[in-house]
Amino acid sequence: MTGPDITTAIDRAIAQAMSADERILVIGEDVPALRRTLLTRFGPDRVIEAPISESAFLGAGVGAALGGLRPIVEIMFIDFLSVALHQLVNEAAMIGPLSNGRWPVPMMIRAACGGGYGDAGQHEQALWGMLAGVPGLTVVAPSTPLDAAGLTLSLLAHDGPSILLEHKLLSEMWMTELAGTHREGVEFDVPETPPEIWPASLQPVPIGEAIVRRERGEVAIFSLAVGVHRAMQAACELEQRGTECTVIDLRTVSPLDVATVCDVAGRCEAVMVVDEDYGPFGLSGEIAAVLAEAGIHRPFARVAATGVIPYAVDLEREVLPSVPRIVAAVERLVGVD
Amino acid sequence: MSDGPDLEALFSLMVRMRAFEESLASLWRRGLVSGEMHLGVGEEGVVAGVLDHLTDRDGLALDYRPTPALLAHGVSPGSIVLEVLGHHDGLNSGHGGHMHLFSPELLATSTGIVGSTAPLACGLALAARRLRPGSIAVGFFGDGAVNQGMVMEAWNLACVWQLPVVFVCKDNQWAATTRTDRLTAGSIAGRARSFGLNTRVADGTDVEAVWRAAKPLVDDARIGEPGILIARCRRPSGHMLDDTLSRTVRNPADLLRMTRESMTDQPGLSAVRHMAGLTGTIAKAIGDRWLPHRDPLRTAARRLGDRAEALERAARAGLQRDVDGALARAGVAS
């Protein structure tokens, strides 16, 4: 059976977890409408609508976690987290360490992320690199519905703060809602995603485990979320042009699967990172640093968001990682003209 | 619970709080404590008058002056002394220090960020409603915090979610080293009432007045009607020990030197005019530090008359034993 899109997959995982654990509840803006399947099943005491006050309800999520609940706090778009960053950086992520682990904060933030549908800068960022820079925060950005569901289960069982990033291009719900994909004449570069076998009962996917999506040697391409699908398509094109690529889906940003990163990179001749987040000071640099620290010296390149994401379709495509950009960068890396 | 407060018990508790803050100040001055030190001296009446209505099932979101409330809630003074000394047997094994004191068993959290307690208290209240019906959460902050967006957001949240929460604004008229009234539009009570919070104003230097004002707020919160107590108090120890204003008050010569230095760059009259804005601030700081009025301990002691001295002696001795025990454990001389 082919499964649902990433949003429905996460909703199903949440429903499975909520029915097993009374302490889990959902807080967020518009959640009664957006999560109506959860609302009808669990009621307004556990699917709680919040005012547009991210700072207050994210802070309340931390307090609720301290008080013994396991809240899921929805920050509609990860871009909006900036108005509540204190709650995440200074409270959610710090109370555990500052109490020497005596008081964990089991809270999952769920947020849509990513661009490529014309919302531009303030609604299209990835930001996972910045978030992964906060010590103690688990950050995941899955590329498939099944991984998204499995990681959701793991995060809801995790005794610390975490962020589940749900890429909008992988979500029918968000693309209909935001990009109006039901309109005629509207077309975005939504990647082809392979069908998945959807099980009767969802199983957790371990936090911090990358997965190799395609293993052919020569160039190792590390990516996550939509970037994985772009990398897979680029790898097919590159194969026809004579370059073989291995594609690794990191799935979790932090904690990074250092063992797999080093293992795969060590078996390849060159390393490339495809990252929809900003290039400087982020995930791509972290991977380079991890490899350098492990003594794995390989030619290295990255394809990342080149700056603030502009609105116009052609400008947006230039800034975000795309299949042509990946193909060109890999060929430059391996010295193919 | 009786109809009125047990003033002897409240007085003894306030003495313990004061003696503990004095111990912390002494350790800080001896260089045994790193970093800043924010004391709750002057807030004892507010804290004791509110916490007397709470049980250990009620949650506390405390700011960076958490120690008086932690003592009242049942945290051992010794564990706090060891914590601020950075000792591994401290409340949080030396990881937190005085601004980040956590007691999960007593549902008491603290934070170094102004205003952050308001959203945290809302969350503790949400958990209280689901997991411990009938219990509440209390969030303490100062008057400077009312200009933080998250505080006003939290007031709204408390009202629309009908949370079992009481906010307590310790109104010492200071926002760090700035006079709050200079930078606060409207009034704190007016703002709170506009959200629909049960709002009561009390004299925070009178523990019995605080106790009476807090009682209905706590009772109403237990049935899902959030409220706020605004209690005026004093802050004789400054924002933090030896902050810039405290140093100026202690040593006016510094101020004169600064003025003289700036006059070399500025025309004399203009420099004096610029400094004039500070005059009221400095005058208020001097009043807070040196004028003996409005001390919650003195107010209570006056009412207790002859009984106060023996109570104070006993409370101080008990607290000192706990502190000395912790110091001995850390190998620090008393």
mmCIF file of N, CA and C in Angstrom, chain A residues 124-186:
data_model
loop_
_atom_site.group_PDB
_atom_site.id
_atom_site.type_symbol
_atom_site.label_atom_id
_atom_site.label_comp_id
_atom_site.label_asym_id
_atom_site.label_seq_id
_atom_site.Cartn_x
_atom_site.Cartn_y
_atom_site.Cartn_z
ATOM 1 N N GLU A 124 10.352 30.770 3.944
ATOM 2 C CA GLU A 124 10.890 29.653 3.150
ATOM 3 C C GLU A 124 12.217 29.108 3.665
ATOM 4 N N GLN A 125 12.624 29.521 4.839
ATOM 5 C CA GLN A 125 13.965 29.112 5.263
ATOM 6 C C GLN A 125 13.994 27.668 5.777
ATOM 7 N N ALA A 126 15.217 27.143 5.843
ATOM 8 C CA ALA A 126 15.438 25.810 6.418
ATOM 9 C C ALA A 126 15.869 25.944 7.881
ATOM 10 N N LEU A 127 16.890 26.757 8.121
ATOM 11 C CA LEU A 127 17.344 27.131 9.469
ATOM 12 C C LEU A 127 17.829 25.979 10.348
ATOM 13 N N TRP A 128 17.899 24.769 9.787
ATOM 14 C CA TRP A 128 18.284 23.640 10.651
ATOM 15 C C TRP A 128 19.720 23.747 11.139
ATOM 16 N N GLY A 129 20.571 24.411 10.368
ATOM 17 C CA GLY A 129 21.966 24.556 10.815
ATOM 18 C C GLY A 129 22.049 25.421 12.060
ATOM 19 N N MET A 130 21.337 26.558 12.014
ATOM 20 C CA MET A 130 21.326 27.453 13.169
ATOM 21 C C MET A 130 20.755 26.732 14.389
ATOM 22 N N LEU A 131 19.673 25.988 14.180
ATOM 23 C CA LEU A 131 19.017 25.301 15.300
ATOM 24 C C LEU A 131 19.911 24.201 15.854
ATOM 25 N N ALA A 132 20.587 23.483 14.950
ATOM 26 C CA ALA A 132 21.458 22.399 15.399
ATOM 27 C C ALA A 132 22.661 22.942 16.167
ATOM 28 N N GLY A 133 22.912 24.248 16.035
ATOM 29 C CA GLY A 133 24.000 24.868 16.797
ATOM 30 C C GLY A 133 23.667 25.069 18.260
ATOM 31 N N VAL A 134 22.417 24.826 18.642
ATOM 32 C CA VAL A 134 22.025 24.953 20.059
ATOM 33 C C VAL A 134 22.326 23.632 20.757
ATOM 34 N N PRO A 135 23.208 23.632 21.761
ATOM 35 C CA PRO A 135 23.567 22.364 22.401
ATOM 36 C C PRO A 135 22.353 21.676 23.031
ATOM 37 N N GLY A 136 22.277 20.388 22.844
ATOM 38 C CA GLY A 136 21.223 19.624 23.508
ATOM 39 C C GLY A 136 19.914 19.563 22.755
ATOM 40 N N LEU A 137 19.844 20.232 21.627
ATOM 41 C CA LEU A 137 18.608 20.242 20.859
ATOM 42 C C LEU A 137 18.692 19.201 19.747
ATOM 43 N N THR A 138 17.695 18.329 19.665
ATOM 44 C CA THR A 138 17.642 17.353 18.584
ATOM 45 C C THR A 138 16.875 17.964 17.411
ATOM 46 N N VAL A 139 17.470 17.885 16.222
ATOM 47 C CA VAL A 139 16.843 18.498 15.042
ATOM 48 C C VAL A 139 16.770 17.453 13.932
ATOM 49 N N VAL A 140 15.575 17.186 13.440
ATOM 50 C CA VAL A 140 15.440 16.224 12.341
ATOM 51 C C VAL A 140 14.724 16.866 11.157
ATOM 52 N N ALA A 141 15.105 16.439 9.958
ATOM 53 C CA ALA A 141 14.482 16.951 8.733
ATOM 54 C C ALA A 141 14.364 15.790 7.746
ATOM 55 N N PRO A 142 13.306 14.985 7.885
ATOM 56 C CA PRO A 142 13.175 13.778 7.064
ATOM 57 C C PRO A 142 12.825 14.097 5.612
ATOM 58 N N SER A 143 13.095 13.110 4.751
ATOM 59 C CA SER A 143 12.816 13.304 3.328
ATOM 60 C C SER A 143 11.653 12.445 2.853
ATOM 61 N N THR A 144 11.212 11.502 3.669
ATOM 62 C CA THR A 144 10.104 10.625 3.247
ATOM 63 C C THR A 144 9.045 10.564 4.344
ATOM 64 N N PRO A 145 7.797 10.302 3.951
ATOM 65 C CA PRO A 145 6.726 10.207 4.950
ATOM 66 C C PRO A 145 6.988 9.139 6.005
ATOM 67 N N LEU A 146 7.510 8.001 5.592
ATOM 68 C CA LEU A 146 7.735 6.918 6.545
ATOM 69 C C LEU A 146 8.800 7.295 7.578
ATOM 70 N N ASP A 147 9.879 7.942 7.101
ATOM 71 C CA ASP A 147 10.898 8.423 8.036
ATOM 72 C C ASP A 147 10.319 9.487 8.960
ATOM 73 N N ALA A 148 9.493 10.363 8.387
ATOM 74 C CA ALA A 148 8.907 11.442 9.191
ATOM 75 C C ALA A 148 8.059 10.853 10.318
ATOM 76 N N ALA A 149 7.269 9.841 9.979
ATOM 77 C CA ALA A 149 6.421 9.203 10.994
ATOM 78 C C ALA A 149 7.278 8.508 12.045
ATOM 79 N N GLY A 150 8.290 7.765 11.575
ATOM 80 C CA GLY A 150 9.150 7.017 12.503
ATOM 81 C C GLY A 150 9.955 7.935 13.409
ATOM 82 N N LEU A 151 10.446 9.036 12.849
ATOM 83 C CA LEU A 151 11.200 9.990 13.668
ATOM 84 C C LEU A 151 10.275 10.694 14.659
ATOM 85 N N THR A 152 9.041 10.951 14.242
ATOM 86 C CA THR A 152 8.067 11.557 15.165
ATOM 87 C C THR A 152 7.899 10.666 16.394
ATOM 88 N N LEU A 153 7.747 9.375 16.166
ATOM 89 C CA LEU A 153 7.592 8.453 17.300
ATOM 90 C C LEU A 153 8.813 8.500 18.218
ATOM 91 N N SER A 154 9.996 8.560 17.610
ATOM 92 C CA SER A 154 11.210 8.596 18.432
ATOM 93 C C SER A 154 11.303 9.888 19.220
ATOM 94 N N LEU A 155 10.965 11.014 18.576
ATOM 95 C CA LEU A 155 11.056 12.304 19.270
ATOM 96 C C LEU A 155 10.060 12.361 20.415
ATOM 97 N N LEU A 156 8.893 11.777 20.218
ATOM 98 C CA LEU A 156 7.881 11.827 21.279
ATOM 99 C C LEU A 156 8.240 10.911 22.453
ATOM 100 N N ALA A 157 9.162 9.992 22.211
ATOM 101 C CA ALA A 157 9.631 9.139 23.303
ATOM 102 C C ALA A 157 10.933 9.669 23.904
ATOM 103 N N HIS A 158 11.468 10.739 23.306
ATOM 104 C CA HIS A 158 12.769 11.290 23.701
ATOM 105 C C HIS A 158 12.599 12.240 24.886
ATOM 106 N N ASP A 159 13.498 12.147 25.869
ATOM 107 C CA ASP A 159 13.370 12.971 27.075
ATOM 108 C C ASP A 159 14.083 14.306 26.971
ATOM 109 N N GLY A 160 14.028 14.916 25.804
ATOM 110 C CA GLY A 160 14.675 16.221 25.663
ATOM 111 C C GLY A 160 13.955 17.033 24.618
ATOM 112 N N PRO A 161 14.367 18.291 24.444
ATOM 113 C CA PRO A 161 13.709 19.132 23.442
ATOM 114 C C PRO A 161 14.124 18.736 22.021
ATOM 115 N N SER A 162 13.186 18.833 21.100
ATOM 116 C CA SER A 162 13.500 18.439 19.726
ATOM 117 C C SER A 162 12.691 19.264 18.742
ATOM 118 N N ILE A 163 13.176 19.271 17.509
ATOM 119 C CA ILE A 163 12.465 19.978 16.436
ATOM 120 C C ILE A 163 12.290 19.036 15.257
ATOM 121 N N LEU A 164 11.061 18.882 14.849
ATOM 122 C CA LEU A 164 10.732 18.088 13.658
ATOM 123 C C LEU A 164 10.423 19.061 12.530
ATOM 124 N N LEU A 165 11.248 19.044 11.504
ATOM 125 C CA LEU A 165 11.042 19.941 10.367
ATOM 126 C C LEU A 165 10.395 19.174 9.223
ATOM 127 N N GLU A 166 9.328 19.760 8.727
ATOM 128 C CA GLU A 166 8.492 19.095 7.728
ATOM 129 C C GLU A 166 8.578 19.950 6.472
ATOM 130 N N HIS A 167 9.268 19.443 5.452
ATOM 131 C CA HIS A 167 9.472 20.275 4.261
ATOM 132 C C HIS A 167 8.172 20.434 3.485
ATOM 133 N N LYS A 168 7.860 21.711 3.179
ATOM 134 C CA LYS A 168 6.553 21.996 2.577
ATOM 135 C C LYS A 168 6.387 21.387 1.189
ATOM 136 N N LEU A 169 7.473 21.273 0.422
ATOM 137 C CA LEU A 169 7.331 20.693 -0.919
ATOM 138 C C LEU A 169 6.954 19.214 -0.843
ATOM 139 N N LEU A 170 7.140 18.589 0.301
ATOM 140 C CA LEU A 170 6.785 17.173 0.466
ATOM 141 C C LEU A 170 5.390 17.014 1.070
ATOM 142 N N SER A 171 4.709 18.139 1.272
ATOM 143 C CA SER A 171 3.424 18.105 1.967
ATOM 144 C C SER A 171 2.301 18.598 1.057
ATOM 145 N N GLU A 172 1.409 17.689 0.724
ATOM 146 C CA GLU A 172 0.255 18.091 -0.104
ATOM 147 C C GLU A 172 -0.549 19.167 0.607
ATOM 148 N N MET A 173 -0.703 18.966 1.931
ATOM 149 C CA MET A 173 -1.501 19.912 2.701
ATOM 150 C C MET A 173 -0.927 21.319 2.594
ATOM 151 N N TRP A 174 0.377 21.459 2.864
ATOM 152 C CA TRP A 174 0.970 22.798 2.841
ATOM 153 C C TRP A 174 1.018 23.363 1.433
ATOM 154 N N MET A 175 1.276 22.518 0.433
ATOM 155 C CA MET A 175 1.359 23.049 -0.930
ATOM 156 C C MET A 175 -0.007 23.528 -1.414
ATOM 157 N N THR A 176 -1.061 22.852 -1.001
ATOM 158 C CA THR A 176 -2.405 23.313 -1.361
ATOM 159 C C THR A 176 -2.704 24.622 -0.630
ATOM 160 N N GLU A 177 -2.388 24.618 0.663
ATOM 161 C CA GLU A 177 -2.697 25.756 1.520
ATOM 162 C C GLU A 177 -1.924 27.011 1.101
ATOM 163 N N LEU A 178 -0.631 26.833 0.822
ATOM 164 C CA LEU A 178 0.234 28.004 0.637
ATOM 165 C C LEU A 178 0.465 28.355 -0.811
ATOM 166 N N ALA A 179 0.673 27.313 -1.633
ATOM 167 C CA ALA A 179 1.078 27.580 -3.008
ATOM 168 C C ALA A 179 -0.127 27.536 -3.942
ATOM 169 N N GLY A 180 -1.263 27.124 -3.413
ATOM 170 C CA GLY A 180 -2.459 27.060 -4.250
ATOM 171 C C GLY A 180 -2.274 26.135 -5.433
ATOM 172 N N THR A 181 -1.721 24.962 -5.170
ATOM 173 C CA THR A 181 -1.379 24.050 -6.271
ATOM 174 C C THR A 181 -2.604 23.508 -6.999
ATOM 175 N N HIS A 182 -3.799 23.757 -6.425
ATOM 176 C CA HIS A 182 -5.018 23.324 -7.108
ATOM 177 C C HIS A 182 -5.353 24.247 -8.287
ATOM 178 N N ARG A 183 -4.686 25.404 -8.370
ATOM 179 C CA ARG A 183 -4.970 26.336 -9.452
ATOM 180 C C ARG A 183 -4.356 25.829 -10.758
ATOM 181 N N GLU A 184 -5.052 26.072 -11.848
ATOM 182 C CA GLU A 184 -4.486 25.709 -13.147
ATOM 183 C C GLU A 184 -3.343 26.650 -13.474
ATOM 184 N N GLY A 185 -2.335 26.129 -14.133
ATOM 185 C CA GLY A 185 -1.238 26.986 -14.557
ATOM 186 C C GLY A 185 -0.167 27.194 -13.494
ATOM 187 N N VAL A 186 -0.406 26.664 -12.291
ATOM 188 C CA VAL A 186 0.599 26.807 -11.237
ATOM 189 C C VAL A 186 1.483 25.573 -11.226
#
